[in-house]
PDB file of C-alpha atoms in Angstrom:
ATOM      1  CA  TYR A   1     -19.505  52.116 -16.502  1.00 46.00           C
ATOM      2  CA  GLN A   2     -16.489  53.178 -18.490  1.00 49.00           C
ATOM      3  CA  ARG A   3     -13.506  53.795 -15.677  1.00 49.00           C
ATOM      4  CA  ARG A   4     -11.065  55.493 -18.040  1.00 52.00           C
ATOM      5  CA  VAL A   5     -14.489  58.536 -18.534  1.00 52.00           C
ATOM      6  CA  HIS A   6     -14.465  58.731 -14.468  1.00 49.00           C
ATOM      7  CA  GLY A   7     -10.675  58.976 -13.890  1.00 51.00           C
ATOM      8  CA  CYS A   8     -10.683  59.476 -10.293  1.00 55.00           C
ATOM      9  CA  LEU A   9     -10.592  57.019  -6.751  1.00 52.00           C
ATOM     10  CA  GLU A  10     -13.879  56.916  -6.189  1.00 63.00           C
ATOM     11  CA  SER A  11     -14.665  55.172  -9.784  1.00 64.00           C
ATOM     12  CA  SER A  12     -12.323  52.971  -9.612  1.00 66.00           C
ATOM     13  CA  GLU A  13     -13.617  51.885  -6.104  1.00 69.00           C
ATOM     14  CA  ARG A  14     -17.563  51.365  -8.258  1.00 69.00           C
ATOM     15  CA  PHE A  15     -15.737  49.780 -11.263  1.00 64.00           C
ATOM     16  CA  LYS A  16     -14.245  47.230  -8.590  1.00 67.00           C
ATOM     17  CA  LEU A  17     -17.563  46.882  -7.169  1.00 65.00           C
ATOM     18  CA  ILE A  18     -19.433  46.322 -10.371  1.00 61.00           C
ATOM     19  CA  SER A  19     -16.613  43.931 -11.704  1.00 68.00           C
ATOM     20  CA  GLU A  20     -17.237  41.746  -8.444  1.00 66.00           C
ATOM     21  CA  ALA A  21     -20.964  42.040  -8.372  1.00 64.00           C
ATOM     22  CA  TYR A  22     -20.632  40.579 -12.169  1.00 58.00           C
ATOM     23  CA  ASP A  23     -18.459  38.352 -11.114  1.00 65.00           C
ATOM     24  CA  VAL A  24     -20.938  37.122  -8.651  1.00 59.00           C
ATOM     25  CA  LEU A  25     -24.079  37.276 -11.147  1.00 60.00           C
ATOM     26  CA  LYS A  26     -22.651  35.049 -14.507  1.00 62.00           C
ATOM     27  CA  ASP A  27     -21.527  31.955 -11.908  1.00 60.00           C
ATOM     28  CA  PRO A  28     -24.747  30.653 -11.085  1.00 61.00           C
ATOM     29  CA  CYS A  29     -23.432  29.003  -7.844  1.00 60.00           C
ATOM     30  CA  LYS A  30     -21.942  32.007  -6.351  1.00 60.00           C
ATOM     31  CA  ARG A  31     -25.054  33.886  -7.057  1.00 60.00           C
ATOM     32  CA  ARG A  32     -26.815  30.916  -5.483  1.00 59.00           C
ATOM     33  CA  VAL A  33     -24.343  31.285  -2.473  1.00 58.00           C
ATOM     34  CA  TYR A  34     -24.868  35.306  -2.432  1.00 60.00           C
ATOM     35  CA  ASP A  35     -28.503  35.245  -2.855  1.00 57.00           C
ATOM     36  CA  ILE A  36     -28.761  32.665   0.693  1.00 57.00           C
ATOM     37  CA  CYS A  37     -25.614  33.793   2.506  1.00 59.00           C
ATOM     38  CA  GLY A  38     -24.828  37.281   2.157  1.00 61.00           C
ATOM     39  CA  PRO A  39     -21.569  39.218   0.356  1.00 61.00           C
ATOM     40  CA  LYS A  40     -19.564  37.825   3.739  1.00 57.00           C
ATOM     41  CA  SER A  41     -20.234  34.517   2.093  1.00 54.00           C
ATOM     42  CA  MET A  42     -17.880  35.558  -1.444  1.00 54.00           C
ATOM     43  CA  THR A  43     -14.216  35.062   0.570  1.00 56.00           C
ATOM     44  CA  THR A  44     -15.009  32.278   3.282  1.00 52.00           C
ATOM     45  CA  THR A  45     -17.464  29.935   1.229  1.00 49.00           C
ATOM     46  CA  ARG A  46     -16.144  26.843  -0.506  1.00 53.00           C
ATOM     47  CA  PHE A  47     -18.412  26.877  -3.323  1.00 49.00           C
ATOM     48  CA  GLU A  48     -18.603  23.585  -4.888  1.00 56.00           C
ATOM     49  CA  ASP A  49     -19.149  22.241  -1.325  1.00 59.00           C
ATOM     50  CA  PHE A  50     -22.001  23.963  -0.400  1.00 70.00           C
ATOM     51  CA  PHE A  51     -25.434  23.199  -0.441  1.00 78.00           C
ATOM     52  CA  VAL A  52     -29.251  23.438   1.129  1.00 83.00           C
ATOM     53  CA  PHE A  53     -31.466  20.436   2.718  1.00 89.00           C
ATOM     54  CA  ASP A  54     -34.019  19.958  -0.031  1.00 87.00           C
ATOM     55  CA  ARG A  55     -37.668  18.696   0.707  1.00 87.00           C
ATOM     56  CA  GLN A  56     -37.727  16.405  -2.101  1.00 89.00           C
ATOM     57  CA  TYR A  57     -34.760  14.749  -0.399  1.00 89.00           C
ATOM     58  CA  SER A  58     -35.839  15.035   3.237  1.00 92.00           C
ATOM     59  CA  GLY A  59     -38.125  12.639   5.080  1.00 92.00           C
ATOM     60  CA  LYS A  60     -42.061  13.928   5.923  1.00 91.00           C
ATOM     61  CA  SER A  61     -42.004  14.847   9.115  1.00 92.00           C
ATOM     62  CA  ILE A  62     -38.366  17.189   8.475  1.00 93.00           C
ATOM     63  CA  ILE A  63     -38.977  20.700   9.052  1.00 92.00           C
ATOM     64  CA  ILE A  64     -36.365  22.650   7.085  1.00 92.00           C
ATOM     65  CA  SER A  65     -35.592  26.969   7.153  1.00 89.00           C
ATOM     66  CA  ASP A  66     -36.900  29.603   4.535  1.00 86.00           C
ATOM     67  CA  ASN A  67     -33.326  29.330   3.575  1.00 83.00           C
ATOM     68  CA  GLY A  68     -32.474  25.887   3.552  1.00 86.00           C
ATOM     69  CA  LEU A  69     -29.757  26.047   5.919  1.00 86.00           C
ATOM     70  CA  THR A  70     -31.724  25.113   9.329  1.00 92.00           C
ATOM     71  CA  ILE A  71     -33.167  21.530   9.269  1.00 92.00           C
ATOM     72  CA  SER A  72     -35.173  20.191  12.557  1.00 93.00           C
ATOM     73  CA  SER A  73     -38.096  17.036  12.382  1.00 91.00           C
ATOM     74  CA  ASN A  74     -41.413  16.621  14.367  1.00 88.00           C
ATOM     75  CA  GLN A  75     -40.119  12.933  14.184  1.00 90.00           C
ATOM     76  CA  VAL A  76     -36.836  10.311  13.472  1.00 92.00           C
ATOM     77  CA  SER A  77     -36.711  11.130   9.994  1.00 94.00           C
ATOM     78  CA  ILE A  78     -33.065  11.980   7.566  1.00 95.00           C
ATOM     79  CA  GLY A  79     -32.495  15.671   5.862  1.00 94.00           C
ATOM     80  CA  CYS A  80     -30.294  15.531   2.923  1.00 93.00           C
ATOM     81  CA  SER A  81     -28.457  17.468   0.580  1.00 90.00           C
ATOM     82  CA  ASP A  82     -29.893  19.385  -2.360  1.00 86.00           C
ATOM     83  CA  LEU A  83     -25.853  18.678  -3.883  1.00 84.00           C
ATOM     84  CA  LEU A  84     -24.265  15.436  -4.978  1.00 89.00           C
ATOM     85  CA  PHE A  85     -21.261  13.928  -4.802  1.00 89.00           C
ATOM     86  CA  HIS A  86     -19.521  11.387  -6.156  1.00 86.00           C
ATOM     87  CA  LYS A  87     -15.663  12.412  -6.534  1.00 86.00           C
ATOM     88  CA  GLY A  88     -13.190  14.653  -4.849  1.00 86.00           C
ATOM     89  CA  TYR A  89     -12.474  16.034  -2.047  1.00 85.00           C
ATOM     90  CA  HIS A  90     -15.706  17.747  -0.076  1.00 87.00           C
ATOM     91  CA  TYR A  91     -15.673  19.225   2.931  1.00 88.00           C
ATOM     92  CA  TRP A  92     -18.882  20.818   4.834  1.00 90.00           C
ATOM     93  CA  GLU A  93     -19.831  21.412   8.410  1.00 91.00           C
ATOM     94  CA  VAL A  94     -23.454  21.667  10.808  1.00 94.00           C
ATOM     95  CA  ILE A  95     -23.916  23.758  13.792  1.00 93.00           C
ATOM     96  CA  ILE A  96     -25.919  22.352  16.617  1.00 95.00           C
ATOM     97  CA  ASN A  97     -27.841  24.570  18.003  1.00 94.00           C
ATOM     98  CA  THR A  98     -29.660  23.101  20.500  1.00 92.00           C
ATOM     99  CA  HIS A  99     -28.685  19.920  22.964  1.00 90.00           C
ATOM    100  CA  PRO A 100     -27.964  17.150  21.129  1.00 86.00           C
ATOM    101  CA  GLY A 101     -29.399  14.203  22.911  1.00 83.00           C
ATOM    102  CA  VAL A 102     -27.691  10.757  23.089  1.00 79.00           C
ATOM    103  CA  GLY A 103     -28.824  10.074  19.271  1.00 81.00           C
ATOM    104  CA  ALA A 104     -31.533  12.486  18.294  1.00 90.00           C
ATOM    105  CA  VAL A 105     -29.279  14.539  16.455  1.00 94.00           C
ATOM    106  CA  ARG A 106     -27.069  12.314  14.315  1.00 95.00           C
ATOM    107  CA  VAL A 107     -24.316  14.102  11.049  1.00 96.00           C
ATOM    108  CA  GLY A 108     -23.760  11.658   8.138  1.00 95.00           C
ATOM    109  CA  LEU A 109     -23.906  10.383   4.635  1.00 95.00           C
ATOM    110  CA  ALA A 110     -26.009   8.804   2.616  1.00 94.00           C
ATOM    111  CA  ILE A 111     -26.046   6.926  -0.661  1.00 93.00           C
ATOM    112  CA  ALA A 112     -28.080   8.628  -2.894  1.00 90.00           C
ATOM    113  CA  ASP A 113     -30.282   5.626  -4.788  1.00 83.00           C
ATOM    114  CA  ASP A 114     -33.717   4.404  -4.872  1.00 76.00           C
ATOM    115  CA  LYS A 115     -33.455   1.717  -1.720  1.00 77.00           C
ATOM    116  CA  LEU A 116     -32.627   4.994   0.310  1.00 85.00           C
ATOM    117  CA  SER A 117     -35.293   5.198   3.514  1.00 88.00           C
ATOM    118  CA  LEU A 118     -35.457   8.795   4.823  1.00 92.00           C
ATOM    119  CA  GLU A 119     -37.885   7.395   7.588  1.00 91.00           C
ATOM    120  CA  GLY A 120     -36.173   6.794  10.689  1.00 91.00           C
ATOM    121  CA  PRO A 121     -32.497   7.057  12.099  1.00 92.00           C
ATOM    122  CA  LEU A 122     -29.373   7.826  10.469  1.00 94.00           C
ATOM    123  CA  GLY A 123     -27.499   4.521  10.575  1.00 93.00           C
ATOM    124  CA  HIS A 124     -29.754   1.925  10.676  1.00 91.00           C
ATOM    125  CA  ASP A 125     -30.055   0.527   7.496  1.00 90.00           C
ATOM    126  CA  VAL A 126     -26.657   0.243   4.495  1.00 91.00           C
ATOM    127  CA  ASN A 127     -27.282   2.957   2.911  1.00 92.00           C
ATOM    128  CA  THR A 128     -26.348   5.485   5.683  1.00 94.00           C
ATOM    129  CA  TRP A 129     -23.981   6.222   8.477  1.00 95.00           C
ATOM    130  CA  GLY A 130     -24.927   8.458  11.262  1.00 95.00           C
ATOM    131  CA  TRP A 131     -22.714   9.760  13.738  1.00 96.00           C
ATOM    132  CA  PHE A 132     -24.125  11.178  17.195  1.00 93.00           C
ATOM    133  CA  ALA A 133     -23.679  12.872  20.407  1.00 92.00           C
ATOM    134  CA  SER A 134     -21.901  10.029  22.123  1.00 91.00           C
ATOM    135  CA  GLY A 135     -19.137   9.625  20.285  1.00 93.00           C
ATOM    136  CA  THR A 136     -21.169   6.891  18.337  1.00 94.00           C
ATOM    137  CA  VAL A 137     -20.692   5.688  14.750  1.00 94.00           C
ATOM    138  CA  GLU A 138     -23.626   3.408  13.648  1.00 95.00           C
ATOM    139  CA  HIS A 139     -24.376   2.309  10.284  1.00 94.00           C
ATOM    140  CA  ASP A 140     -26.648  -0.475   9.115  1.00 92.00           C
ATOM    141  CA  GLY A 141     -27.701  -1.149  12.591  1.00 92.00           C
ATOM    142  CA  LYS A 142     -24.645  -1.878  14.113  1.00 92.00           C
ATOM    143  CA  TYR A 143     -21.991   0.209  16.042  1.00 92.00           C
ATOM    144  CA  ILE A 144     -18.921   0.786  14.436  1.00 90.00           C
ATOM    145  CA  VAL A 145     -17.283   3.297  16.937  1.00 90.00           C
ATOM    146  CA  HIS A 146     -19.006   3.422  19.988  1.00 89.00           C
ATOM    147  CA  ASN A 147     -18.834   6.255  22.942  1.00 90.00           C
ATOM    148  CA  ASN A 148     -15.470   7.431  21.260  1.00 91.00           C
ATOM    149  CA  PRO A 149     -14.716  10.476  23.746  1.00 91.00           C
ATOM    150  CA  SER A 150     -12.670  12.174  21.464  1.00 90.00           C
ATOM    151  CA  MET A 151     -15.596  12.025  19.046  1.00 93.00           C
ATOM    152  CA  ALA A 152     -18.147  13.247  21.437  1.00 94.00           C
ATOM    153  CA  PHE A 153     -20.167  16.545  21.017  1.00 95.00           C
ATOM    154  CA  GLN A 154     -22.670  19.501  22.007  1.00 94.00           C
ATOM    155  CA  GLN A 155     -24.302  22.327  21.465  1.00 94.00           C
ATOM    156  CA  GLY A 156     -22.409  24.862  19.763  1.00 94.00           C
ATOM    157  CA  ASP A 157     -20.137  22.628  18.641  1.00 95.00           C
ATOM    158  CA  ARG A 158     -19.582  22.653  14.808  1.00 93.00           C
ATOM    159  CA  VAL A 159     -19.430  19.157  13.632  1.00 95.00           C
ATOM    160  CA  GLY A 160     -17.857  18.522   9.900  1.00 93.00           C
ATOM    161  CA  LEU A 161     -17.436  15.915   7.887  1.00 94.00           C
ATOM    162  CA  TYR A 162     -14.096  15.531   5.326  1.00 91.00           C
ATOM    163  CA  CYS A 163     -15.087  13.625   2.648  1.00 90.00           C
ATOM    164  CA  ASP A 164     -12.909  11.466  -0.209  1.00 89.00           C
ATOM    165  CA  PHE A 165     -14.725  10.612  -2.754  1.00 90.00           C
ATOM    166  CA  ASN A 166     -11.770   9.326  -4.665  1.00 88.00           C
ATOM    167  CA  ASN A 167     -10.378   7.004  -1.839  1.00 88.00           C
ATOM    168  CA  GLY A 168     -13.485   6.399   0.355  1.00 90.00           C
ATOM    169  CA  GLU A 169     -12.323   8.091   3.646  1.00 89.00           C
ATOM    170  CA  VAL A 170     -14.866   9.798   5.536  1.00 92.00           C
ATOM    171  CA  ARG A 171     -13.101  12.551   8.211  1.00 91.00           C
ATOM    172  CA  CYS A 172     -14.849  13.176  11.451  1.00 93.00           C
ATOM    173  CA  TYR A 173     -14.473  17.083  12.739  1.00 93.00           C
ATOM    174  CA  CYS A 174     -15.319  18.715  15.662  1.00 93.00           C
ATOM    175  CA  ASN A 175     -14.736  22.657  15.764  1.00 92.00           C
ATOM    176  CA  GLY A 176     -12.141  22.140  13.552  1.00 87.00           C
ATOM    177  CA  LYS A 177      -9.621  19.327  15.227  1.00 89.00           C
ATOM    178  CA  TRP A 178     -10.225  15.843  13.571  1.00 89.00           C
ATOM    179  CA  VAL A 179     -11.707  13.293  15.817  1.00 90.00           C
ATOM    180  CA  GLY A 180     -11.982  10.262  13.792  1.00 89.00           C
ATOM    181  CA  ARG A 181     -13.439   8.548  10.771  1.00 89.00           C
ATOM    182  CA  LEU A 182     -17.410   7.752   9.752  1.00 92.00           C
ATOM    183  CA  SER A 183     -16.833   4.333   9.148  1.00 86.00           C
ATOM    184  CA  GLN A 184     -14.152   1.598   9.310  1.00 78.00           C
ATOM    185  CA  GLU A 185     -13.732   0.682   6.386  1.00 83.00           C
ATOM    186  CA  ARG A 186     -13.868   2.658   3.232  1.00 88.00           C
ATOM    187  CA  ILE A 187     -16.986   3.461   2.230  1.00 91.00           C
ATOM    188  CA  PRO A 188     -18.308   2.687  -1.559  1.00 88.00           C
ATOM    189  CA  VAL A 189     -17.251   4.340  -3.982  1.00 87.00           C
ATOM    190  CA  GLY A 190     -17.194   4.802  -7.912  1.00 77.00           C
ATOM    191  CA  TYR A 191     -19.380   2.924 -10.621  1.00 72.00           C
ATOM    192  CA  SER A 192     -21.463   0.350  -9.529  1.00 66.00           C
ATOM    193  CA  VAL A 193     -22.794  -2.307 -12.050  1.00 57.00           C
ATOM    194  CA  GLN A 194     -26.799  -2.863 -11.748  1.00 56.00           C
ATOM    195  CA  LYS A 195     -26.797  -6.525 -13.561  1.00 49.00           C
ATOM    196  CA  ALA A 196     -30.643  -6.245 -13.963  1.00 50.00           C
ATOM    197  CA  LYS A 197     -31.176  -3.104 -15.997  1.00 54.00           C
ATOM    198  CA  LEU A 198     -27.681  -3.547 -17.465  1.00 52.00           C
ATOM    199  CA  LYS A 199     -26.025  -0.417 -16.964  1.00 59.00           C
ATOM    200  CA  CYS A 200     -23.590   1.329 -14.686  1.00 63.00           C
ATOM    201  CA  THR A 201     -23.836   3.986 -12.660  1.00 75.00           C
ATOM    202  CA  PHE A 202     -21.339   6.261 -10.561  1.00 81.00           C
ATOM    203  CA  ILE A 203     -22.131   5.450  -6.162  1.00 90.00           C
ATOM    204  CA  GLN A 204     -23.511   8.910  -5.296  1.00 92.00           C
ATOM    205  CA  TYR A 205     -23.834  10.379  -2.215  1.00 94.00           C
ATOM    206  CA  ARG A 206     -25.695  13.294   0.239  1.00 93.00           C
ATOM    207  CA  ALA A 207     -24.878  15.046   3.232  1.00 93.00           C
ATOM    208  CA  ALA A 208     -27.182  14.305   5.738  1.00 95.00           C
ATOM    209  CA  VAL A 209     -27.964  14.933   8.825  1.00 95.00           C
ATOM    210  CA  GLY A 210     -30.746  12.898  10.991  1.00 94.00           C
ATOM    211  CA  ILE A 211     -33.316  14.122  13.481  1.00 93.00           C
ATOM    212  CA  SER A 212     -35.305  12.761  16.287  1.00 88.00           C
ATOM    213  CA  HIS A 213     -37.579  15.923  17.733  1.00 85.00           C
ATOM    214  CA  SER A 214     -38.446  19.544  16.665  1.00 83.00           C
ATOM    215  CA  HIS A 215     -36.662  20.246  20.267  1.00 86.00           C
ATOM    216  CA  TYR A 216     -33.919  19.671  18.101  1.00 92.00           C
ATOM    217  CA  ASN A 217     -32.075  21.866  14.672  1.00 92.00           C
ATOM    218  CA  VAL A 218     -29.109  22.242  13.782  1.00 94.00           C
ATOM    219  CA  THR A 219     -27.896  24.375  10.575  1.00 92.00           C
ATOM    220  CA  ILE A 220     -25.170  24.389   7.881  1.00 89.00           C
ATOM    221  CA  ASP A 221     -22.361  26.299   8.109  1.00 86.00           C
ATOM    222  CA  SER A 222     -22.235  27.941   5.073  1.00 76.00           C
ATOM    223  CA  LEU A 223     -18.640  29.679   6.157  1.00 75.00           C
ATOM    224  CA  ALA A 224     -16.940  26.619   7.214  1.00 78.00           C
ATOM    225  CA  ARG A 225     -13.151  26.785   5.934  1.00 75.00           C
ATOM    226  CA  LEU A 226     -11.193  22.935   5.198  1.00 73.00           C
ATOM    227  CA  PRO A 227      -9.294  22.263   8.336  1.00 73.00           C
ATOM    228  CA  ASP A 228      -5.995  21.603   8.190  1.00 66.00           C
ATOM    229  CA  TRP A 229      -4.312  18.423   9.593  1.00 58.00           C
ATOM    230  CA  THR A 230      -0.854  16.714  10.724  1.00 50.00           C
ATOM    231  CA  THR A 231       0.959  13.521  10.505  1.00 47.00           C
ATOM    232  CA  LYS A 232       1.214  13.623  14.065  1.00 52.00           C
ATOM    233  CA  MET A 233      -2.678  14.154  14.908  1.00 53.00           C
ATOM    234  CA  GLU A 234      -3.002  11.881  12.581  1.00 57.00           C
ATOM    235  CA  THR A 235      -1.233   8.954  14.478  1.00 60.00           C
ATOM    236  CA  LYS A 236      -3.018  10.194  18.044  1.00 60.00           C
ATOM    237  CA  VAL A 237      -6.554  10.196  16.248  1.00 62.00           C
ATOM    238  CA  PHE A 238      -6.644   6.917  14.675  1.00 59.00           C
ATOM    239  CA  ALA A 239      -5.109   5.449  18.273  1.00 67.00           C
ATOM    240  CA  ASP A 240      -8.118   6.359  20.271  1.00 63.00           C
ATOM    241  CA  TRP A 241     -10.467   6.028  16.885  1.00 58.00           C
ATOM    242  CA  LYS A 242      -9.656   1.992  16.987  1.00 64.00           C
ATOM    243  CA  LYS A 243      -9.584   1.960  20.238  1.00 70.00           C
ATOM    244  CA  TYR A 244     -13.224   2.491  20.370  1.00 67.00           C
ATOM    245  CA  SER A 245     -14.116   1.016  17.214  1.00 66.00           C
ATOM    246  CA  ARG A 246     -16.045  -2.451  16.939  1.00 57.00           C
ATOM    247  CA  GLN A 247     -12.821  -3.921  16.426  1.00 52.00           C
ATOM    248  CA  GLY A 248     -11.543  -2.084  19.263  1.00 51.00           C
ATOM    249  CA  TRP A 249     -14.210  -3.464  21.674  1.00 46.00           C
ATOM    250  CA  GLU A 250     -14.910  -6.370  20.925  1.00 47.00           C
ATOM    251  CA  GLN A 251     -11.478  -7.234  21.594  1.00 44.00           C
ATOM    252  CA  THR A 252     -11.522  -6.175  24.869  1.00 42.00           C
ATOM    253  CA  ASN A 253     -14.809  -7.728  25.664  1.00 41.00           C
TER     254      ASN A 253
END
């Protein structure tokens, strides 16, 4: 299609649409997002953060929608993203479609290695972190944060994680507002040395959601935007987080 030959306004608009379509078709990442989420996602989605839930990296009881965006489960299981993350800055959100129960819906991260167990609650082993509705974060079977009201979420909320894989910091967001951290200490990042196999590999993560029953489900918000934060917000949020962290409630008790 040649714009110079068809030199009217309608032709210019058509040329613009064709150019935009070509831009999507030539980029596999953009094309994937367009096929799943439609044209609206082209102006709002952070393409480098977009993922779907993957059957290959989910527990046996996990139920995934045809487009890969919604997840449920018949039993306590974990569903993980098809994308791997190991460096840079990434943000993703899920929409809590149903009442999340006390610990029936958990949002977090999982280290992608051979030791990762996809059966059981998210946060019950050393490879996973799980944030659930009461404002509690669990890792390796221990509560890192316990019943922090600022971190509580409910049906209809957008729950997100901002992951800084360069420095090992993960921030928790609810409805675009920063509410706390996923880990009391920095999560492991960089290289992992396997002495037995004499090799060195990147520590890689998958976005993860834990579901305990088919009554509960969440959907990836493909239109999520990276939220803002300020130093003033950081001071208040960190004070609340520290109060309800494991260190904080151990001192008070």
